Short mmCIF file of C-alpha atoms in Angstrom, two decimals:
data_model
loop_
_atom_site.label_atom_id
_atom_site.label_comp_id
_atom_site.label_asym_id
_atom_site.label_seq_id
_atom_site.Cartn_x
_atom_site.Cartn_y
_atom_site.Cartn_z
CA UNK A 1 -11.02 -15.92 59.45
CA UNK A 2 -14.77 -15.45 59.30
CA UNK A 3 -16.61 -14.19 62.34
CA UNK A 4 -18.26 -17.01 64.03
CA UNK A 5 -21.51 -14.72 64.93
CA UNK A 6 -22.15 -13.38 61.24
CA UNK A 7 -20.10 -16.12 59.21
CA UNK A 8 -22.05 -15.99 55.74
CA UNK A 9 -21.45 -12.34 55.52
CA UNK A 10 -17.73 -12.65 55.50
CA UNK A 11 -17.56 -15.20 52.79
CA UNK A 12 -16.37 -14.34 49.24
CA UNK A 13 -19.47 -14.04 47.04
CA UNK A 14 -17.82 -17.28 44.83
CA UNK A 15 -18.01 -19.44 48.37
CA UNK A 16 -21.62 -18.40 49.03
CA UNK A 17 -22.88 -19.45 45.66
CA UNK A 18 -21.58 -22.85 45.71
CA UNK A 19 -22.67 -23.20 49.46
CA UNK A 20 -26.11 -22.14 48.27
CA UNK A 21 -25.94 -24.60 45.59
CA UNK A 22 -24.79 -27.37 47.99
CA UNK A 23 -27.38 -26.98 50.51
CA UNK A 24 -30.39 -26.76 47.66
CA UNK A 25 -28.98 -30.41 46.72
CA UNK A 26 -28.63 -31.51 50.18
CA UNK A 27 -31.94 -30.08 51.22
CA UNK A 28 -30.66 -29.15 54.54
CA UNK A 29 -27.84 -27.62 56.21
CA UNK A 30 -24.47 -29.07 56.50
CA UNK A 31 -24.14 -31.68 59.42
CA UNK A 32 -20.30 -32.74 60.87
CA UNK A 33 -20.74 -35.80 58.12
CA UNK A 34 -20.68 -33.57 55.27
CA UNK A 35 -17.36 -31.27 56.15
CA UNK A 36 -14.47 -33.21 55.83
CA UNK A 37 -11.79 -32.24 58.51
CA UNK A 38 -7.84 -32.71 56.96
CA UNK A 39 -5.23 -34.18 59.83
CA UNK A 40 -2.06 -32.12 59.58
CA UNK A 41 0.13 -35.05 59.69
CA UNK A 42 -1.30 -36.58 56.39
CA UNK A 43 -1.66 -32.96 54.73
CA UNK A 44 2.19 -32.28 55.22
CA UNK A 45 3.17 -35.76 54.06
CA UNK A 46 1.08 -35.33 51.09
CA UNK A 47 2.29 -32.04 49.96
CA UNK A 48 5.92 -32.82 50.98
CA UNK A 49 6.02 -36.26 48.61
CA UNK A 50 4.07 -34.66 46.09
CA UNK A 51 6.19 -31.44 45.70
CA UNK A 52 9.48 -34.11 45.80
CA UNK A 53 8.47 -35.89 42.55
CA UNK A 54 8.11 -32.80 40.84
CA UNK A 55 11.45 -31.40 42.67
CA UNK A 56 13.05 -34.30 40.99
CA UNK A 57 11.58 -33.84 37.90
CA UNK A 58 12.92 -30.53 37.28
CA UNK A 59 16.16 -31.25 38.61
CA UNK A 60 16.76 -33.38 35.66
CA UNK A 61 14.71 -30.39 33.36
CA UNK A 62 17.47 -28.15 34.56
CA UNK A 63 20.61 -30.16 34.39
CA UNK A 64 19.68 -31.22 31.05
CA UNK A 65 18.94 -27.53 29.78
CA UNK A 66 22.12 -26.45 31.07
CA UNK A 67 23.76 -28.87 29.53
CA UNK A 68 22.40 -28.73 26.28
CA UNK A 69 25.22 -27.72 24.30
CA UNK A 70 27.35 -30.36 25.96
CA UNK A 71 24.85 -32.99 25.47
CA UNK A 72 24.81 -31.82 21.64
CA UNK A 73 28.67 -32.81 21.92
CA UNK A 74 28.57 -35.83 23.23
CA UNK A 75 25.72 -37.35 21.19
CA UNK A 76 26.01 -35.06 17.97
CA UNK A 77 29.61 -34.44 17.83
CA UNK A 78 29.28 -34.48 13.40
CA UNK A 79 26.82 -31.44 13.43
CA UNK A 80 27.75 -27.71 13.36
CA UNK A 81 27.47 -25.89 16.58
CA UNK A 82 24.17 -24.49 15.87
CA UNK A 83 22.71 -28.06 14.63
CA UNK A 84 24.17 -29.57 18.05
CA UNK A 85 22.13 -27.12 20.09
CA UNK A 86 19.10 -27.48 17.88
CA UNK A 87 19.31 -31.54 17.64
CA UNK A 88 19.47 -31.33 21.64
CA UNK A 89 16.62 -29.27 21.90
CA UNK A 90 14.88 -31.79 19.30
CA UNK A 91 15.82 -34.26 21.69
CA UNK A 92 14.55 -32.77 24.52
CA UNK A 93 10.93 -31.95 22.94
CA UNK A 94 10.67 -35.41 21.92
CA UNK A 95 10.22 -36.58 25.59
CA UNK A 96 7.09 -33.99 25.17
CA UNK A 97 5.43 -35.87 22.15
CA UNK A 98 5.08 -39.00 24.44
CA UNK A 99 3.86 -36.81 27.47
CA UNK A 100 -0.43 -37.22 26.23
CA UNK A 101 0.55 -40.92 25.89
CA UNK A 102 1.35 -40.74 29.12
CA UNK A 103 -1.47 -38.72 30.73
CA UNK A 104 -4.08 -40.93 28.43
CA UNK A 105 -2.85 -44.07 30.20
CA UNK A 106 -1.79 -42.84 33.66
CA UNK A 107 -4.97 -40.59 34.17
CA UNK A 108 -7.79 -43.57 33.88
CA UNK A 109 -5.56 -45.50 36.36
CA UNK A 110 -5.35 -42.40 38.53
CA UNK A 111 -9.31 -42.22 38.86
CA UNK A 112 -9.90 -45.95 39.00
CA UNK A 113 -7.41 -47.69 41.06
CA UNK A 114 -6.32 -44.39 43.07
CA UNK A 115 -3.73 -41.29 42.84
CA UNK A 116 -1.10 -42.51 45.14
CA UNK A 117 -0.46 -46.06 43.43
CA UNK A 118 -0.02 -44.01 39.97
CA UNK A 119 2.00 -41.54 41.86
CA UNK A 120 4.36 -44.11 43.01
CA UNK A 121 4.86 -45.62 39.34
CA UNK A 122 5.70 -42.20 37.77
CA UNK A 123 8.53 -41.86 40.59
CA UNK A 124 10.46 -44.60 40.01
CA UNK A 125 9.87 -44.65 36.27
CA UNK A 126 11.25 -41.07 36.19
CA UNK A 127 14.22 -41.96 38.14
CA UNK A 128 15.25 -44.53 35.67
CA UNK A 129 14.71 -42.54 33.06
CA UNK A 130 17.20 -39.79 34.59
CA UNK A 131 19.49 -42.35 35.33
CA UNK A 132 19.79 -43.95 32.34
CA UNK A 133 20.90 -41.17 30.73
CA UNK A 134 23.83 -40.83 32.85
CA UNK A 135 25.13 -44.38 31.92
CA UNK A 136 24.51 -43.77 27.93
CA UNK A 137 28.20 -44.22 26.29
CA UNK A 138 28.57 -41.13 23.75
CA UNK A 139 28.47 -41.27 20.03
CA UNK A 140 32.50 -41.64 19.97
CA UNK A 141 32.04 -45.18 21.45
CA UNK A 142 28.67 -46.68 20.08
CA UNK A 143 27.72 -44.26 17.32
CA UNK A 144 24.56 -43.80 16.04
CA UNK A 145 23.23 -45.90 19.20
CA UNK A 146 23.74 -42.79 21.28
CA UNK A 147 21.39 -40.49 20.42
CA UNK A 148 18.89 -43.38 19.86
CA UNK A 149 19.31 -44.38 23.34
CA UNK A 150 19.41 -41.33 24.53
CA UNK A 151 16.03 -40.26 22.80
CA UNK A 152 14.30 -43.56 24.17
CA UNK A 153 15.28 -42.44 28.10
CA UNK A 154 14.16 -39.19 27.13
CA UNK A 155 10.63 -40.98 25.92
CA UNK A 156 10.46 -43.17 29.35
CA UNK A 157 10.66 -39.46 31.37
CA UNK A 158 8.13 -37.76 29.35
CA UNK A 159 5.70 -40.95 29.02
CA UNK A 160 6.34 -41.04 33.08
CA UNK A 161 6.01 -37.10 33.51
CA UNK A 162 2.57 -37.20 31.30
CA UNK A 163 1.05 -38.63 34.73
CA UNK A 164 2.84 -36.95 37.12
CA UNK A 165 2.29 -33.48 37.44
CA UNK A 166 -1.44 -34.02 36.76
CA UNK A 167 -1.40 -36.48 39.84
CA UNK A 168 0.28 -34.55 41.66
CA UNK A 169 -1.88 -31.45 41.78
CA UNK A 170 -5.00 -33.71 41.70
CA UNK A 171 -3.30 -35.42 44.95
CA UNK A 172 -2.49 -32.39 46.92
CA UNK A 173 -5.66 -30.06 45.49
CA UNK A 174 -7.63 -33.36 47.11
CA UNK A 175 -6.15 -33.25 50.46
CA UNK A 176 -5.76 -29.69 50.80
CA UNK A 177 -8.68 -27.39 52.89
CA UNK A 178 -10.20 -25.36 50.49
CA UNK A 179 -9.77 -21.89 52.31
CA UNK A 180 -5.66 -22.64 52.19
CA UNK A 181 -5.52 -24.82 48.61
CA UNK A 182 -3.61 -22.01 46.69
CA UNK A 183 -1.03 -21.92 49.28
CA UNK A 184 -0.84 -25.39 49.80
CA UNK A 185 -0.81 -25.98 46.36
CA UNK A 186 2.13 -23.46 45.41
CA UNK A 187 4.36 -26.08 47.31
CA UNK A 188 4.36 -28.14 44.20
CA UNK A 189 5.71 -25.64 42.01
CA UNK A 190 7.90 -24.65 44.65
CA UNK A 191 9.38 -28.29 44.64
CA UNK A 192 9.25 -27.57 40.58
CA UNK A 193 11.65 -24.75 40.73
CA UNK A 194 13.78 -25.89 44.06
CA UNK A 195 14.58 -28.77 41.72
CA UNK A 196 15.70 -26.68 38.69
CA UNK A 197 17.70 -24.45 41.08
CA UNK A 198 19.68 -27.66 42.23
CA UNK A 199 19.78 -28.99 39.34
CA UNK A 200 21.36 -25.72 37.59
CA UNK A 201 23.31 -25.09 40.58
CA UNK A 202 25.04 -28.26 40.52
CA UNK A 203 25.98 -27.84 36.95
CA UNK A 204 27.48 -24.42 37.44
CA UNK A 205 29.42 -25.86 40.14
CA UNK A 206 30.99 -28.66 37.79
CA UNK A 207 31.19 -25.85 35.11
CA UNK A 208 33.36 -23.87 37.52
CA UNK A 209 35.01 -27.15 38.84
CA UNK A 210 35.92 -28.85 35.70
CA UNK A 211 37.76 -28.32 32.30
CA UNK A 212 35.66 -28.18 29.20
CA UNK A 213 37.46 -31.68 28.31
CA UNK A 214 36.27 -33.42 31.60
CA UNK A 215 32.99 -31.98 31.34
CA UNK A 216 32.70 -33.58 28.03
CA UNK A 217 34.54 -36.85 29.01
CA UNK A 218 32.56 -37.81 32.30
CA UNK A 219 31.62 -34.61 34.43
CA UNK A 220 28.04 -34.32 32.29
CA UNK A 221 27.01 -38.14 33.67
CA UNK A 222 27.10 -36.82 37.40
CA UNK A 223 23.71 -34.73 37.75
CA UNK A 224 22.02 -37.34 35.82
CA UNK A 225 23.64 -40.44 38.08
CA UNK A 226 22.30 -38.31 41.44
CA UNK A 227 18.46 -39.30 40.06
CA UNK A 228 19.01 -43.07 40.90
CA UNK A 229 19.03 -42.20 44.96
CA UNK A 230 16.70 -39.62 44.75
CA UNK A 231 14.01 -41.74 42.94
CA UNK A 232 14.42 -43.87 45.80
CA UNK A 233 13.95 -41.63 48.62
CA UNK A 234 10.81 -40.34 46.62
CA UNK A 235 9.34 -43.64 46.15
CA UNK A 236 9.58 -44.39 50.00
CA UNK A 237 7.90 -41.35 50.74
CA UNK A 238 5.26 -41.93 48.31
CA UNK A 239 4.70 -45.16 49.27
CA UNK A 240 3.60 -44.05 52.53
CA UNK A 241 1.16 -41.94 51.67
CA UNK A 242 -2.61 -42.51 52.15
CA UNK A 243 -5.21 -41.81 49.09
CA UNK A 244 -6.74 -38.81 48.98
CA UNK A 245 -9.71 -37.95 50.83
CA UNK A 246 -11.66 -37.00 47.67
CA UNK A 247 -11.19 -39.91 46.01
CA UNK A 248 -12.37 -42.31 49.00
CA UNK A 249 -15.19 -40.64 49.40
CA UNK A 250 -16.82 -39.16 46.02
CA UNK A 251 -20.28 -37.39 47.34
CA UNK A 252 -22.22 -38.22 43.99
CA UNK A 253 -23.05 -41.80 43.21
CA UNK A 254 -23.43 -41.36 39.59
CA UNK A 255 -19.82 -40.00 39.63
CA UNK A 256 -18.57 -43.48 41.25
CA UNK A 257 -19.98 -45.10 39.28
CA UNK A 258 -18.55 -43.22 36.18
CA UNK A 259 -15.09 -43.83 37.84
CA UNK A 260 -15.58 -47.51 37.40
CA UNK A 261 -16.24 -47.10 33.55
CA UNK A 262 -13.70 -48.05 31.25
CA UNK A 263 -11.08 -45.38 30.05
CA UNK A 264 -12.39 -44.92 26.55
CA UNK A 265 -16.16 -44.26 28.30
CA UNK A 266 -14.44 -41.51 30.37
CA UNK A 267 -12.50 -39.90 27.74
CA UNK A 268 -15.86 -39.73 25.80
CA UNK A 269 -17.27 -38.42 29.20
CA UNK A 270 -14.43 -35.91 29.19
CA UNK A 271 -15.06 -34.63 26.18
CA UNK A 272 -18.38 -34.02 25.51
CA UNK A 273 -19.41 -32.66 29.00
CA UNK A 274 -16.53 -31.29 29.86
CA UNK A 275 -14.86 -29.46 26.96
CA UNK A 276 -14.86 -26.08 27.89
CA UNK A 277 -13.35 -26.54 31.43
CA UNK A 278 -10.71 -28.63 29.25
CA UNK A 279 -9.91 -25.65 26.62
CA UNK A 280 -9.41 -23.26 29.41
CA UNK A 281 -7.21 -25.45 31.30
CA UNK A 282 -5.08 -25.84 28.09
CA UNK A 283 -4.84 -22.26 27.65
CA UNK A 284 -3.98 -21.25 31.16
CA UNK A 285 -1.44 -24.50 30.80
CA UNK A 286 -0.03 -22.73 27.37
CA UNK A 287 0.06 -19.19 29.40
CA UNK A 288 2.12 -20.77 32.20
CA UNK A 289 4.19 -23.54 30.24
CA UNK A 290 5.40 -21.16 27.47
CA UNK A 291 6.85 -18.82 29.95
CA UNK A 292 8.40 -21.60 31.75
CA UNK A 293 10.03 -23.26 28.95
CA UNK A 294 11.33 -20.17 27.47
CA UNK A 295 13.00 -18.53 30.90
CA UNK A 296 14.55 -21.92 32.08
CA UNK A 297 14.95 -24.11 28.65
CA UNK A 298 15.63 -21.47 26.31
CA UNK A 299 17.34 -18.49 28.04
CA UNK A 300 20.42 -20.36 29.46
CA UNK A 301 21.23 -21.48 25.55
CA UNK A 302 20.34 -18.01 24.29
CA UNK A 303 22.46 -16.25 26.56
CA UNK A 304 25.53 -18.35 25.55
CA UNK A 305 24.67 -18.95 21.82
CA UNK A 306 22.93 -16.03 20.64
CA UNK A 307 24.55 -13.29 22.78
CA UNK A 308 27.85 -14.48 23.26
CA UNK A 309 27.57 -14.70 26.72
CA UNK A 310 30.15 -17.05 29.01
CA UNK A 311 28.16 -20.02 30.06
CA UNK A 312 29.54 -19.28 34.18
CA UNK A 313 27.29 -15.58 33.70
CA UNK A 314 24.55 -17.30 31.74
CA UNK A 315 24.23 -19.85 34.46
CA UNK A 316 24.73 -17.63 37.62
CA UNK A 317 21.62 -15.17 35.75
CA UNK A 318 19.37 -17.97 35.37
CA UNK A 319 19.96 -18.84 38.68
CA UNK A 320 19.27 -15.71 40.35
CA UNK A 321 15.92 -15.51 38.85
CA UNK A 322 15.14 -19.49 40.03
CA UNK A 323 15.81 -18.56 43.15
CA UNK A 324 13.60 -15.25 43.27
CA UNK A 325 10.77 -17.80 41.94
CA UNK A 326 11.26 -19.91 44.73
CA UNK A 327 10.95 -16.90 47.43
CA UNK A 328 7.74 -15.69 45.59
CA UNK A 329 5.60 -18.39 45.02
CA UNK A 330 4.14 -19.58 48.03
CA UNK A 331 3.68 -16.01 48.87
CA UNK A 332 1.39 -15.67 45.55
CA UNK A 333 -0.13 -18.70 46.48
CA UNK A 334 -1.44 -17.59 49.24
CA UNK A 335 -2.36 -14.00 47.76
CA UNK A 336 -4.66 -16.13 45.57
CA UNK A 337 -6.35 -17.45 48.16
CA UNK A 338 -7.17 -13.82 49.63
CA UNK A 339 -7.41 -11.95 46.23
CA UNK A 340 -8.79 -15.02 44.00
CA UNK A 341 -7.40 -17.07 41.24
CA UNK A 342 -8.44 -14.96 38.29
CA UNK A 343 -7.05 -11.56 38.91
CA UNK A 344 -3.47 -12.82 39.53
CA UNK A 345 -3.15 -14.49 35.93
CA UNK A 346 -5.25 -11.50 34.62
CA UNK A 347 -3.23 -8.94 35.62
CA UNK A 348 0.24 -11.25 35.00
CA UNK A 349 -0.92 -12.11 31.32
CA UNK A 350 -1.23 -8.27 30.62
CA UNK A 351 1.87 -7.48 32.21
CA UNK A 352 3.39 -10.10 30.00
CA UNK A 353 2.04 -8.50 27.08
CA UNK A 354 3.30 -5.16 27.94
CA UNK A 355 6.83 -6.09 29.70
CA UNK A 356 7.92 -9.13 27.24
CA UNK A 357 10.24 -6.68 24.81
CA UNK A 358 11.61 -4.57 27.52
CA UNK A 359 12.69 -7.27 29.43
CA UNK A 360 14.92 -8.91 26.20
CA UNK A 361 15.80 -5.77 25.60
CA UNK A 362 17.19 -5.76 29.29
CA UNK A 363 18.55 -9.41 28.82
CA UNK A 364 20.37 -8.37 25.38
CA UNK A 365 21.80 -4.86 27.24
CA UNK A 366 25.58 -4.93 28.46
CA UNK A 367 26.92 -4.78 31.87
CA UNK A 368 25.51 -6.89 34.75
CA UNK A 369 22.73 -5.30 36.12
CA UNK A 370 19.95 -5.10 32.67
CA UNK A 371 20.13 -8.68 32.37
CA UNK A 372 19.51 -9.27 36.04
CA UNK A 373 16.72 -7.03 36.12
CA UNK A 374 15.40 -8.71 32.78
CA UNK A 375 15.71 -12.28 34.52
CA UNK A 376 13.69 -11.05 37.17
CA UNK A 377 10.81 -9.41 35.38
CA UNK A 378 10.48 -12.93 33.89
CA UNK A 379 10.80 -14.78 36.58
CA UNK A 380 8.41 -12.82 38.64
CA UNK A 381 5.90 -13.25 35.70
CA UNK A 382 6.71 -17.14 35.70
CA UNK A 383 6.23 -17.14 39.58
CA UNK A 384 2.54 -15.22 39.19
CA UNK A 385 1.82 -18.28 36.26
CA UNK A 386 3.13 -20.68 38.00
CA UNK A 387 1.64 -20.08 42.02
CA UNK A 388 -2.04 -20.74 41.40
CA UNK A 389 -1.63 -23.17 38.93
CA UNK A 390 -1.75 -26.51 40.97
CA UNK A 391 -4.74 -25.17 42.87
CA UNK A 392 -6.68 -23.92 39.59
CA UNK A 393 -6.40 -26.37 37.13
CA UNK A 394 -7.82 -29.75 39.19
CA UNK A 395 -10.72 -27.62 40.34
CA UNK A 396 -12.23 -26.83 37.03
CA UNK A 397 -12.96 -31.31 36.73
CA UNK A 398 -15.19 -33.25 39.20
CA UNK A 399 -13.37 -36.06 40.97
CA UNK A 400 -14.57 -38.78 39.12
CA UNK A 401 -12.35 -37.66 35.73
CA UNK A 402 -9.91 -34.98 37.28
CA UNK A 403 -6.75 -36.99 37.17
CA UNK A 404 -7.89 -38.00 33.22
CA UNK A 405 -9.12 -34.60 31.88
CA UNK A 406 -5.39 -32.93 33.89
CA UNK A 407 -3.63 -35.69 31.87
CA UNK A 408 -5.66 -34.76 28.67
CA UNK A 409 -5.41 -30.91 29.12
CA UNK A 410 -2.04 -30.45 30.92
CA UNK A 411 0.16 -32.69 28.73
CA UNK A 412 -1.68 -32.05 25.34
CA UNK A 413 -0.94 -28.35 26.15
CA UNK A 414 2.61 -28.80 27.35
CA UNK A 415 3.60 -30.87 24.52
CA UNK A 416 2.00 -28.99 21.76
CA UNK A 417 3.25 -25.34 23.24
CA UNK A 418 5.44 -25.82 26.05
CA UNK A 419 8.37 -28.42 25.67
CA UNK A 420 8.60 -27.28 22.26
CA UNK A 421 9.19 -23.62 22.83
CA UNK A 422 13.28 -23.78 23.24
CA UNK A 423 13.62 -25.84 19.72
CA UNK A 424 10.68 -23.46 17.93
CA UNK A 425 12.22 -20.32 19.03
CA UNK A 426 15.87 -21.15 18.48
CA UNK A 427 14.99 -22.01 15.11
CA UNK A 428 12.90 -18.80 14.28
CA UNK A 429 16.12 -17.02 16.01
CA UNK A 430 18.30 -18.56 13.51
CA UNK A 431 16.16 -18.27 10.50
CA UNK A 432 15.18 -14.54 11.04
CA UNK A 433 18.10 -13.54 13.04
CA UNK A 434 15.94 -11.16 15.22
CA UNK A 435 17.19 -12.01 18.72
CA UNK A 436 13.54 -10.25 20.20
CA UNK A 437 11.48 -13.35 18.32
CA UNK A 438 11.29 -15.20 22.35
CA UNK A 439 9.62 -11.90 23.36
CA UNK A 440 7.13 -11.94 20.78
CA UNK A 441 6.27 -15.60 21.39
CA UNK A 442 5.90 -14.32 25.21
CA UNK A 443 3.68 -11.52 23.87
CA UNK A 444 1.02 -14.06 21.78
CA UNK A 445 0.84 -16.60 24.55
CA UNK A 446 0.00 -13.52 27.05
CA UNK A 447 -2.91 -12.68 24.84
CA UNK A 448 -4.19 -16.09 24.69
CA UNK A 449 -4.00 -16.22 28.87
CA UNK A 450 -5.75 -13.12 29.17
CA UNK A 451 -8.99 -14.45 26.43
CA UNK A 452 -8.56 -17.69 28.65
CA UNK A 453 -9.24 -15.95 32.12
CA UNK A 454 -12.31 -14.56 31.21
CA UNK A 455 -13.70 -17.75 30.74
CA UNK A 456 -11.90 -19.30 34.01
CA UNK A 457 -14.52 -19.50 37.03
CA UNK A 458 -13.40 -18.30 40.43
CA UNK A 459 -12.53 -21.10 42.74
CA UNK A 460 -10.75 -19.80 45.25
CA UNK A 461 -11.94 -21.08 48.88
CA UNK A 462 -14.45 -23.20 47.04
CA UNK A 463 -14.77 -26.76 47.63
CA UNK A 464 -13.75 -29.01 44.45
CA UNK A 465 -16.35 -30.20 42.29
CA UNK A 466 -17.42 -33.42 43.40
CA UNK A 467 -16.10 -33.09 46.59
CA UNK A 468 -16.51 -32.73 50.20
CA UNK A 469 -15.94 -28.91 51.94
CA UNK A 470 -12.43 -29.56 53.42
CA UNK A 471 -11.42 -27.76 56.40
CA UNK A 472 -8.07 -27.52 58.39
CA UNK A 473 -9.57 -28.11 61.93
CA UNK A 474 -12.87 -28.90 63.85
CA UNK A 475 -13.11 -25.15 64.58
CA UNK A 476 -13.31 -24.37 60.72
CA UNK A 477 -15.70 -27.07 60.47
CA UNK A 478 -18.22 -25.62 63.33
CA UNK A 479 -18.03 -22.26 61.30
CA UNK A 480 -18.55 -23.54 58.12
CA UNK A 481 -21.80 -25.45 59.28
CA UNK A 482 -23.01 -22.59 61.25
CA UNK A 483 -22.84 -20.36 58.01
CA UNK A 484 -24.54 -23.35 56.22
CA UNK A 485 -27.53 -23.01 58.92
CA UNK A 486 -27.62 -19.29 58.38
CA UNK A 487 -27.96 -19.33 54.79
CA UNK A 488 -30.23 -22.17 54.58
CA UNK A 489 -32.70 -20.47 57.36
CA UNK A 490 -32.59 -16.84 55.36
CA UNK A 491 -33.57 -19.12 51.83
CA UNK A 492 -36.14 -20.59 53.33
CA UNK A 493 -37.65 -17.48 55.56
CA UNK A 494 -40.70 -15.44 53.70
CA UNK A 495 -40.11 -12.55 51.57
#
């Protein structure tokens, strides 16, 4: 906490610079109306409801990843085992093809009609898509219609997800006090990995409790059917949310008028005026999601199909990694508020380049503990990328175009580089016969991420672009007003 007697000296450099710019624009120190105090109950509700959506999305993702081999047998029974796995991953990747379309539709809507309404819509669409997968008859019952229906259900999921993560990060970032945005936003990805862990744990229990024949017959449907009740709970929570303060009160009149423009005009504005932060966003998303989908989407199948391990061992191994991420992620989010987003990204990206090959050598080693250590290393790196992302990415864009810009940058990068990671990596491993191809893939992602960090502005504790400063209490507001007066008076004093 800054010392109220000398608050300016205790502010981080990037906060002082942003404060000075705002004071020049305002031509005076802050008044009470210039600083937004976030009500704690509304903040908790916003974070909880948004995290639940991520939890549900990744519950489905964890289930699908763990059941990739089983789904391949149910929907592609005539193919070889390798082709079944690749076909299953191809269906998985198809959902990511439509994610940018979802971002293009939901992003401008979120900037125009509000974040809350769009997030309620994406929640119910995700639930319907996931629930539908559990109802689709297998290939043996309806033939070629089965994989077609699976593909359609996955595309509904992908379309809705195109508006989910960008909207949820935007919503929570706009609700969070500036000093704690990293910590509070990290709960979104906490929900992500809790959802994945719950999905994977459920599949692991089903594999242990049921025979292979029972899993193929009906057991694989159970996790998908659970999505229906989860979706109704999430919808109820999101309908009770109030719109974010930043959306309700845009400081800049020009930005407010821009928010009322057409979607096409908004996209042109993003591409013409915000292409630099858009590229930074895509670079960070590539770094995060290549690692993410390599660990969560590819490793379970890699362990069983490429290394010949039992599904039980592979499932438990990755579950350990997911639990470790859940333990780390909010701690790292809090750390990003203290040391900054850039150092956390930069150190982890450099570590990825150095540790990717050793991690996969440990995964390939015999015994129990070397693979566990390999998974823990990769999971730690993944947590370092995940923790600051929900606070960093929305801060790259102004309020009026934030949702749409996130929809473009995040979803295009995920579709092109993240969701295709399991498919491309599995195909390259089969083609080359080299089990270290996944490590090389991660090294390239680390190098791109390290380059991206050079162009990333530091946004820790800085108000969002186009938004009023956000604080967590009246005491913090008084401290910030005092700091603004001291800084403004110092700037006007004769030298």
